[in-house]
PDB file of C-alpha atoms and ligand atoms in Angstrom:
ATOM      1  CA  MET A  60       0.012   0.046  -0.068  1.00 86.00           C
ATOM      2  CA  ARG A  61       2.971   2.334   0.586  1.00 97.00           C
ATOM      3  CA  LYS A  62       5.021   2.729  -2.584  1.00 98.00           C
ATOM      4  CA  PRO A  63       8.822   2.122  -1.841  1.00 98.00           C
ATOM      5  CA  LEU A  64      10.982   5.060  -2.185  1.00 98.00           C
ATOM      6  CA  ILE A  65      14.842   5.059  -2.508  1.00 98.00           C
ATOM      7  CA  ALA A  66      16.418   8.555  -2.222  1.00 99.00           C
ATOM      8  CA  GLY A  67      20.071   9.106  -2.784  1.00 98.00           C
ATOM      9  CA  ASN A  68      21.604  11.845  -0.729  1.00 98.00           C
ATOM     10  CA  TRP A  69      24.803  12.955  -2.551  1.00 98.00           C
ATOM     11  CA  LYS A  70      25.779  15.428   0.265  1.00 98.00           C
ATOM     12  CA  MET A  71      28.619  17.647  -0.903  1.00 98.00           C
ATOM     13  CA  TYR A  72      30.143  15.230  -3.505  1.00 98.00           C
ATOM     14  CA  LYS A  73      30.575  15.222  -7.275  1.00 98.00           C
ATOM     15  CA  THR A  74      31.291  17.820  -9.948  1.00 98.00           C
ATOM     16  CA  LYS A  75      29.101  18.820 -12.742  1.00 98.00           C
ATOM     17  CA  ASP A  76      30.371  16.140 -15.133  1.00 98.00           C
ATOM     18  CA  ASP A  77      30.077  13.517 -12.498  1.00 98.00           C
ATOM     19  CA  ALA A  78      26.496  14.446 -11.845  1.00 98.00           C
ATOM     20  CA  LEU A  79      25.550  14.472 -15.594  1.00 98.00           C
ATOM     21  CA  ALA A  80      27.350  11.217 -16.119  1.00 98.00           C
ATOM     22  CA  PHE A  81      25.393   9.758 -13.287  1.00 98.00           C
ATOM     23  CA  ILE A  82      21.973  10.749 -14.556  1.00 98.00           C
ATOM     24  CA  TYR A  83      22.606   9.600 -18.083  1.00 98.00           C
ATOM     25  CA  ALA A  84      23.810   6.193 -16.689  1.00 98.00           C
ATOM     26  CA  VAL A  85      20.682   5.584 -14.475  1.00 98.00           C
ATOM     27  CA  ASN A  86      17.904   7.280 -16.514  1.00 97.00           C
ATOM     28  CA  LEU A  87      16.915   4.236 -18.625  1.00 96.00           C
ATOM     29  CA  GLU A  88      17.646   1.638 -15.944  1.00 98.00           C
ATOM     30  CA  VAL A  89      15.587   2.858 -12.953  1.00 98.00           C
ATOM     31  CA  PRO A  90      12.406   0.914 -12.381  1.00 98.00           C
ATOM     32  CA  ASP A  91       8.963   2.164 -13.403  1.00 98.00           C
ATOM     33  CA  LYS A  92       7.918   5.040 -11.167  1.00 98.00           C
ATOM     34  CA  ASP A  93       4.610   3.436 -10.473  1.00 98.00           C
ATOM     35  CA  LEU A  94       6.487   0.586  -8.766  1.00 98.00           C
ATOM     36  CA  VAL A  95       9.410   2.469  -6.961  1.00 98.00           C
ATOM     37  CA  GLU A  96      10.087   6.171  -6.432  1.00 98.00           C
ATOM     38  CA  SER A  97      13.673   6.700  -7.357  1.00 98.00           C
ATOM     39  CA  VAL A  98      14.969  10.070  -6.129  1.00 98.00           C
ATOM     40  CA  ILE A  99      18.326  11.790  -6.204  1.00 98.00           C
ATOM     41  CA  CYS A 100      18.973  14.696  -3.776  1.00 99.00           C
ATOM     42  CA  ALA A 101      21.787  16.619  -5.203  1.00 98.00           C
ATOM     43  CA  PRO A 102      23.752  19.739  -4.211  1.00 98.00           C
ATOM     44  CA  SER A 103      21.733  22.721  -5.248  1.00 97.00           C
ATOM     45  CA  ILE A 104      24.067  23.904  -8.039  1.00 98.00           C
ATOM     46  CA  PHE A 105      23.360  20.726  -9.940  1.00 98.00           C
ATOM     47  CA  LEU A 106      19.598  20.715  -9.609  1.00 98.00           C
ATOM     48  CA  ARG A 107      18.759  22.617 -12.786  1.00 98.00           C
ATOM     49  CA  ASP A 108      20.902  20.489 -14.944  1.00 98.00           C
ATOM     50  CA  LEU A 109      19.665  17.243 -13.409  1.00 98.00           C
ATOM     51  CA  VAL A 110      15.947  18.180 -13.684  1.00 98.00           C
ATOM     52  CA  LYS A 111      16.536  19.058 -17.379  1.00 98.00           C
ATOM     53  CA  ARG A 112      17.898  15.570 -17.932  1.00 98.00           C
ATOM     54  CA  GLU A 113      15.865  13.514 -15.561  1.00 97.00           C
ATOM     55  CA  GLY A 114      14.351  10.416 -17.214  1.00 96.00           C
ATOM     56  CA  GLU A 115      10.625   9.346 -16.982  1.00 97.00           C
ATOM     57  CA  ASN A 116      11.206   7.332 -13.837  1.00 98.00           C
ATOM     58  CA  ILE A 117      13.591   9.418 -11.754  1.00 98.00           C
ATOM     59  CA  ARG A 118      12.995  12.517  -9.695  1.00 98.00           C
ATOM     60  CA  ILE A 119      15.310  15.156  -8.260  1.00 98.00           C
ATOM     61  CA  GLY A 120      15.420  16.601  -4.769  1.00 98.00           C
ATOM     62  CA  ALA A 121      17.320  19.274  -2.858  1.00 99.00           C
ATOM     63  CA  GLN A 122      19.238  18.699   0.331  1.00 98.00           C
ATOM     64  CA  ASN A 123      18.068  21.849   2.132  1.00 98.00           C
ATOM     65  CA  MET A 124      15.815  24.968   1.716  1.00 98.00           C
ATOM     66  CA  HIS A 125      14.870  28.094   3.591  1.00 98.00           C
ATOM     67  CA  TYR A 126      11.422  28.327   5.227  1.00 98.00           C
ATOM     68  CA  ALA A 127      10.637  31.833   4.059  1.00 98.00           C
ATOM     69  CA  ASN A 128       9.015  32.350   0.654  1.00 96.00           C
ATOM     70  CA  GLU A 129      11.503  35.070  -0.236  1.00 97.00           C
ATOM     71  CA  GLY A 130      13.446  37.715   1.660  1.00 98.00           C
ATOM     72  CA  ALA A 131      16.790  39.138   2.665  1.00 98.00           C
ATOM     73  CA  TYR A 132      18.529  35.696   3.308  1.00 98.00           C
ATOM     74  CA  THR A 133      21.787  35.756   1.546  1.00 98.00           C
ATOM     75  CA  GLY A 134      22.808  32.405   0.195  1.00 97.00           C
ATOM     76  CA  GLU A 135      19.584  30.645   0.757  1.00 98.00           C
ATOM     77  CA  THR A 136      17.004  29.039  -1.620  1.00 98.00           C
ATOM     78  CA  SER A 137      13.196  28.929  -1.100  1.00 98.00           C
ATOM     79  CA  ALA A 138      10.810  26.091  -1.776  1.00 98.00           C
ATOM     80  CA  ALA A 139       9.158  28.135  -4.448  1.00 98.00           C
ATOM     81  CA  MET A 140      12.528  28.578  -6.242  1.00 98.00           C
ATOM     82  CA  LEU A 141      13.094  24.801  -6.122  1.00 98.00           C
ATOM     83  CA  LYS A 142       9.647  24.242  -7.514  1.00 98.00           C
ATOM     84  CA  SER A 143      10.039  26.704 -10.288  1.00 98.00           C
ATOM     85  CA  TYR A 144      12.989  24.662 -11.535  1.00 98.00           C
ATOM     86  CA  GLY A 145      11.051  21.356 -11.382  1.00 98.00           C
ATOM     87  CA  VAL A 146      12.573  19.986  -8.197  1.00 98.00           C
ATOM     88  CA  ASP A 147      10.152  17.591  -6.438  1.00 98.00           C
ATOM     89  CA  TYR A 148      11.638  16.647  -3.071  1.00 99.00           C
ATOM     90  CA  CYS A 149      13.738  18.302  -0.404  1.00 99.00           C
ATOM     91  CA  ILE A 150      15.593  16.613   2.587  1.00 99.00           C
ATOM     92  CA  ILE A 151      14.831  18.567   5.771  1.00 98.00           C
ATOM     93  CA  GLY A 152      16.502  18.424   9.170  1.00 98.00           C
ATOM     94  CA  HIS A 153      19.257  15.998   8.155  1.00 98.00           C
ATOM     95  CA  SER A 154      21.479  15.344  11.192  1.00 98.00           C
ATOM     96  CA  GLU A 155      24.447  16.991   9.454  1.00 98.00           C
ATOM     97  CA  ARG A 156      22.506  20.172   9.105  1.00 98.00           C
ATOM     98  CA  ARG A 157      21.284  19.995  12.709  1.00 98.00           C
ATOM     99  CA  ALA A 158      24.893  19.502  13.845  1.00 97.00           C
ATOM    100  CA  TYR A 159      26.729  21.973  11.566  1.00 98.00           C
ATOM    101  CA  PHE A 160      24.231  24.504  10.354  1.00 97.00           C
ATOM    102  CA  ASN A 161      22.036  25.272  13.319  1.00 96.00           C
ATOM    103  CA  GLU A 162      19.030  23.435  12.044  1.00 98.00           C
ATOM    104  CA  THR A 163      16.562  22.963  15.114  1.00 98.00           C
ATOM    105  CA  ASP A 164      13.250  21.160  15.512  1.00 98.00           C
ATOM    106  CA  GLU A 165      11.621  24.666  14.985  1.00 98.00           C
ATOM    107  CA  THR A 166      13.194  25.354  11.629  1.00 98.00           C
ATOM    108  CA  VAL A 167      12.464  21.810  10.669  1.00 98.00           C
ATOM    109  CA  ASN A 168       8.822  22.460  11.307  1.00 98.00           C
ATOM    110  CA  LEU A 169       8.800  25.826   9.472  1.00 98.00           C
ATOM    111  CA  LYS A 170      10.550  24.234   6.458  1.00 98.00           C
ATOM    112  CA  LEU A 171       8.229  21.192   6.445  1.00 98.00           C
ATOM    113  CA  ILE A 172       5.238  23.473   6.209  1.00 98.00           C
ATOM    114  CA  ALA A 173       6.867  25.693   3.510  1.00 98.00           C
ATOM    115  CA  ALA A 174       7.749  22.667   1.457  1.00 98.00           C
ATOM    116  CA  VAL A 175       4.238  21.195   1.447  1.00 98.00           C
ATOM    117  CA  ASN A 176       2.815  24.670   0.729  1.00 98.00           C
ATOM    118  CA  ALA A 177       5.095  24.856  -2.396  1.00 98.00           C
ATOM    119  CA  ASP A 178       4.241  21.332  -3.490  1.00 98.00           C
ATOM    120  CA  ILE A 179       7.706  19.955  -2.615  1.00 98.00           C
ATOM    121  CA  ILE A 180       7.674  16.638  -0.828  1.00 98.00           C
ATOM    122  CA  PRO A 181       9.789  17.048   2.312  1.00 99.00           C
ATOM    123  CA  ILE A 182      11.949  14.126   3.439  1.00 99.00           C
ATOM    124  CA  VAL A 183      11.877  14.878   7.098  1.00 99.00           C
ATOM    125  CA  CYS A 184      14.932  13.403   9.053  1.00 98.00           C
ATOM    126  CA  VAL A 185      14.935  12.242  12.618  1.00 98.00           C
ATOM    127  CA  GLY A 186      17.278  10.086  14.541  1.00 98.00           C
ATOM    128  CA  GLU A 187      19.220   9.724  17.750  1.00 97.00           C
ATOM    129  CA  SER A 188      22.825   9.919  18.860  1.00 96.00           C
ATOM    130  CA  LEU A 189      24.753   6.859  20.132  1.00 94.00           C
ATOM    131  CA  GLU A 190      24.551   8.266  23.626  1.00 95.00           C
ATOM    132  CA  ILE A 191      20.780   8.212  23.453  1.00 96.00           C
ATOM    133  CA  ARG A 192      20.608   4.767  21.892  1.00 95.00           C
ATOM    134  CA  GLU A 193      22.772   3.418  24.710  1.00 93.00           C
ATOM    135  CA  ALA A 194      20.727   5.254  27.345  1.00 96.00           C
ATOM    136  CA  GLY A 195      17.593   3.477  26.009  1.00 96.00           C
ATOM    137  CA  THR A 196      15.721   6.723  25.301  1.00 97.00           C
ATOM    138  CA  THR A 197      15.604   6.582  21.488  1.00 97.00           C
ATOM    139  CA  ASP A 198      11.779   6.322  21.216  1.00 97.00           C
ATOM    140  CA  HIS A 199      11.233   9.268  23.572  1.00 98.00           C
ATOM    141  CA  VAL A 200      13.762  11.445  21.649  1.00 98.00           C
ATOM    142  CA  VAL A 201      12.450  10.559  18.214  1.00 98.00           C
ATOM    143  CA  LYS A 202       8.907  11.061  19.366  1.00 98.00           C
ATOM    144  CA  LYS A 203       9.752  14.659  20.429  1.00 98.00           C
ATOM    145  CA  GLN A 204      11.470  15.312  17.119  1.00 98.00           C
ATOM    146  CA  ILE A 205       8.328  14.103  15.215  1.00 98.00           C
ATOM    147  CA  GLU A 206       5.906  16.024  17.391  1.00 98.00           C
ATOM    148  CA  LYS A 207       7.860  19.239  16.906  1.00 98.00           C
ATOM    149  CA  ALA A 208       8.307  18.692  13.245  1.00 98.00           C
ATOM    150  CA  TYR A 209       4.583  18.151  12.638  1.00 98.00           C
ATOM    151  CA  LEU A 210       3.341  21.007  14.928  1.00 98.00           C
ATOM    152  CA  ASN A 211       0.497  22.871  13.206  1.00 98.00           C
ATOM    153  CA  VAL A 212       0.570  20.408  10.334  1.00 98.00           C
ATOM    154  CA  ASP A 213      -2.907  18.779   9.584  1.00 98.00           C
ATOM    155  CA  ALA A 214      -3.497  15.285   8.403  1.00 98.00           C
ATOM    156  CA  GLU A 215      -3.822  16.217   4.791  1.00 98.00           C
ATOM    157  CA  GLU A 216      -0.489  17.968   4.821  1.00 98.00           C
ATOM    158  CA  ALA A 217       1.171  15.227   6.795  1.00 98.00           C
ATOM    159  CA  LEU A 218       0.169  12.797   4.008  1.00 98.00           C
ATOM    160  CA  LYS A 219       2.344  14.779   1.611  1.00 98.00           C
ATOM    161  CA  THR A 220       5.416  14.201   3.637  1.00 98.00           C
ATOM    162  CA  VAL A 221       7.992  11.384   3.951  1.00 99.00           C
ATOM    163  CA  ILE A 222      10.024  10.640   7.077  1.00 99.00           C
ATOM    164  CA  ALA A 223      13.504   9.302   7.166  1.00 98.00           C
ATOM    165  CA  TYR A 224      14.717   7.517  10.317  1.00 98.00           C
ATOM    166  CA  GLU A 225      18.525   7.989  10.431  1.00 98.00           C
ATOM    167  CA  PRO A 226      20.293   7.072  13.582  1.00 97.00           C
ATOM    168  CA  ILE A 227      23.224   9.452  13.863  1.00 97.00           C
ATOM    169  CA  TRP A 228      25.632   6.648  14.885  1.00 95.00           C
ATOM    170  CA  ALA A 229      24.870   4.706  11.695  1.00 94.00           C
ATOM    171  CA  ILE A 230      25.594   7.540   9.220  1.00 93.00           C
ATOM    172  CA  GLY A 231      28.723   7.187   7.275  1.00 90.00           C
ATOM    173  CA  THR A 232      30.155   4.818   9.878  1.00 90.00           C
ATOM    174  CA  GLY A 233      29.490   1.491   8.157  1.00 86.00           C
ATOM    175  CA  ARG A 234      27.596   0.566  11.294  1.00 87.00           C
ATOM    176  CA  THR A 235      24.011  -0.040  10.253  1.00 87.00           C
ATOM    177  CA  ALA A 236      21.148  -0.477  12.634  1.00 89.00           C
ATOM    178  CA  THR A 237      19.953  -4.074  12.532  1.00 95.00           C
ATOM    179  CA  PRO A 238      16.815  -4.472  10.413  1.00 97.00           C
ATOM    180  CA  GLU A 239      14.947  -5.269  13.649  1.00 97.00           C
ATOM    181  CA  GLN A 240      16.323  -2.185  15.455  1.00 96.00           C
ATOM    182  CA  ALA A 241      15.345   0.077  12.509  1.00 97.00           C
ATOM    183  CA  ASN A 242      11.923  -1.423  12.121  1.00 98.00           C
ATOM    184  CA  GLU A 243      11.145  -1.125  15.872  1.00 98.00           C
ATOM    185  CA  THR A 244      11.973   2.596  15.941  1.00 98.00           C
ATOM    186  CA  ILE A 245      10.034   3.058  12.718  1.00 98.00           C
ATOM    187  CA  ILE A 246       7.001   1.394  14.197  1.00 98.00           C
ATOM    188  CA  ALA A 247       7.428   3.724  17.208  1.00 98.00           C
ATOM    189  CA  ILE A 248       7.317   6.725  14.849  1.00 98.00           C
ATOM    190  CA  ARG A 249       4.221   5.340  13.175  1.00 98.00           C
ATOM    191  CA  ASN A 250       2.584   5.122  16.589  1.00 98.00           C
ATOM    192  CA  VAL A 251       3.445   8.675  17.181  1.00 98.00           C
ATOM    193  CA  LEU A 252       1.873   9.680  13.968  1.00 98.00           C
ATOM    194  CA  ALA A 253      -1.278   7.567  14.779  1.00 98.00           C
ATOM    195  CA  THR A 254      -1.531   9.621  18.041  1.00 98.00           C
ATOM    196  CA  LEU A 255      -1.060  12.933  16.260  1.00 98.00           C
ATOM    197  CA  TYR A 256      -3.463  12.032  13.487  1.00 98.00           C
ATOM    198  CA  THR A 257      -5.185   8.579  13.040  1.00 98.00           C
ATOM    199  CA  LYS A 258      -3.958   5.100  12.487  1.00 98.00           C
ATOM    200  CA  GLU A 259      -5.176   5.254   8.882  1.00 98.00           C
ATOM    201  CA  VAL A 260      -3.029   8.336   8.232  1.00 98.00           C
ATOM    202  CA  ALA A 261      -0.048   6.805  10.079  1.00 98.00           C
ATOM    203  CA  ASP A 262      -0.258   3.710   7.950  1.00 98.00           C
ATOM    204  CA  LYS A 263      -0.108   5.722   4.698  1.00 98.00           C
ATOM    205  CA  ILE A 264       3.006   7.924   5.461  1.00 98.00           C
ATOM    206  CA  ARG A 265       6.142   6.578   4.177  1.00 98.00           C
ATOM    207  CA  ILE A 266       9.089   6.057   6.572  1.00 98.00           C
ATOM    208  CA  LEU A 267      12.552   5.333   5.231  1.00 98.00           C
ATOM    209  CA  TYR A 268      15.637   4.095   6.969  1.00 98.00           C
ATOM    210  CA  GLY A 269      18.969   5.745   6.467  1.00 97.00           C
ATOM    211  CA  GLY A 270      22.486   5.021   7.740  1.00 96.00           C
ATOM    212  CA  SER A 271      25.067   3.034   5.958  1.00 96.00           C
ATOM    213  CA  VAL A 272      22.536   1.361   3.679  1.00 97.00           C
ATOM    214  CA  ASN A 273      24.460  -0.513   0.921  1.00 97.00           C
ATOM    215  CA  VAL A 274      24.005  -3.203  -1.707  1.00 98.00           C
ATOM    216  CA  LYS A 275      24.620  -5.920   0.893  1.00 97.00           C
ATOM    217  CA  ASN A 276      22.160  -5.006   3.565  1.00 97.00           C
ATOM    218  CA  VAL A 277      19.388  -3.321   1.579  1.00 98.00           C
ATOM    219  CA  ASP A 278      17.457  -6.551   1.070  1.00 98.00           C
ATOM    220  CA  SER A 279      17.194  -7.357   4.706  1.00 98.00           C
ATOM    221  CA  LEU A 280      16.299  -3.749   5.653  1.00 98.00           C
ATOM    222  CA  LEU A 281      13.624  -3.530   3.069  1.00 98.00           C
ATOM    223  CA  SER A 282      12.158  -6.931   4.067  1.00 98.00           C
ATOM    224  CA  MET A 283      10.929  -5.403   7.396  1.00 98.00           C
ATOM    225  CA  SER A 284       7.207  -4.580   7.709  1.00 98.00           C
ATOM    226  CA  ASP A 285       7.526  -0.826   8.297  1.00 98.00           C
ATOM    227  CA  ILE A 286      10.609   0.145   6.407  1.00 98.00           C
ATOM    228  CA  ASP A 287       9.244   1.712   3.190  1.00 98.00           C
ATOM    229  CA  GLY A 288      12.621   2.518   1.517  1.00 98.00           C
ATOM    230  CA  ALA A 289      15.937   4.105   2.136  1.00 98.00           C
ATOM    231  CA  LEU A 290      17.761   7.403   2.304  1.00 98.00           C
ATOM    232  CA  VAL A 291      21.237   6.554   1.119  1.00 98.00           C
ATOM    233  CA  GLY A 292      24.425   8.528   1.257  1.00 98.00           C
ATOM    234  CA  GLY A 293      27.665   6.832   0.152  1.00 98.00           C
ATOM    235  CA  ALA A 294      26.135   3.947  -1.779  1.00 98.00           C
ATOM    236  CA  SER A 295      24.047   6.407  -3.922  1.00 98.00           C
ATOM    237  CA  LEU A 296      27.103   7.989  -5.506  1.00 98.00           C
ATOM    238  CA  ASP A 297      27.873   5.226  -7.930  1.00 98.00           C
ATOM    239  CA  PRO A 298      25.237   4.625 -10.620  1.00 98.00           C
ATOM    240  CA  LYS A 299      25.623   0.794 -10.434  1.00 98.00           C
ATOM    241  CA  SER A 300      25.193   0.625  -6.743  1.00 98.00           C
ATOM    242  CA  TYR A 301      22.298   3.093  -6.867  1.00 98.00           C
ATOM    243  CA  LEU A 302      20.562   0.961  -9.466  1.00 98.00           C
ATOM    244  CA  THR A 303      20.917  -2.094  -7.328  1.00 98.00           C
ATOM    245  CA  LEU A 304      19.322  -0.306  -4.373  1.00 98.00           C
ATOM    246  CA  VAL A 305      16.324   0.878  -6.466  1.00 98.00           C
ATOM    247  CA  LYS A 306      15.920  -2.477  -8.040  1.00 98.00           C
ATOM    248  CA  ALA A 307      15.975  -4.099  -4.558  1.00 98.00           C
ATOM    249  CA  ALA A 308      13.000  -2.065  -3.681  1.00 98.00           C
ATOM    250  CA  LEU A 309      10.956  -3.827  -6.466  1.00 96.00           C
ATOM    251  CA  LYS A 310      10.898  -6.872  -4.242  1.00 93.00           C
ATOM    252  CA  LYS A 311       9.084  -4.950  -1.504  1.00 89.00           C
TER     253      LYS A 311
HETATM  254  P1  LIG B 181      25.458   6.910   4.458  1.00 95.95           P
HETATM  255  O1  LIG B 181      24.519   6.083   3.644  1.00 95.95           O
HETATM  256  O2  LIG B 181      26.675   7.353   3.771  1.00 95.95           O
HETATM  257  O3  LIG B 181      25.718   6.292   5.883  1.00 95.95           O
HETATM  258  O4  LIG B 181      24.656   8.328   4.718  1.00 95.95           O
HETATM  259  C1  LIG B 181      23.366   8.205   5.286  1.00 95.95           C
HETATM  260  C2  LIG B 181      22.729   9.574   5.198  1.00 95.95           C
HETATM  261  O5  LIG B 181      23.086  10.476   5.883  1.00 95.95           O
HETATM  262  C3  LIG B 181      21.675   9.806   4.151  1.00 95.95           C
HETATM  263  O6  LIG B 181      21.019  10.952   4.334  1.00 95.95           O
END
């Protein structure tokens, strides 16, 4: 009932030529978009070129946006600007932005609302540190992140969002959450959504897992009941590896 979604997050990697070579390499190979949503979230400078060349079955996303429609915010990009270039998704609240660029639960909330208003699908990131995982308070911390992200967001708007559960200790470390661990936390997130909205709404919102997903572990992660796809860093940079991941989602 929930269509699988595999989103690559290129972070700050690649040059223009690499980005174009990638899109040409994957365009004809990605699965039918009615079966799997294949997304690449690229650095903003590549977005225009990628959207111009995106094939029928792949979509392009940004990695960040500002929450204001417009204004004196030097260096920033609004949701309306992204939309006007044909960008369809935007990662919001990635832990790297929370850690290095002052992203807070409050700005995540404002950005989520701005994205939905501009018809951009936000991929809203939540996740705990190793300290929190070891203290056994993951569900509580993630619950607070979700509640704050979805403040003043009604059910209809919430249905236009995607969530990515990315434990910080699993990002770029090669240390993946076990499929059971990831699924358990994702079920906890779904329960929070059911409390905020209804079970029916919670059952419709896609929740991805992110953190050291690769061609070897993708099948076991995607086999879990509540993991609807993946947000992938390192393993999304190589076209072959990205294609293996999106094709793995066909088995979901
Ligand atoms: P890695 O897949 O490189 O661990 O990165 C995960 C991530 O941060 C995706 O947003």
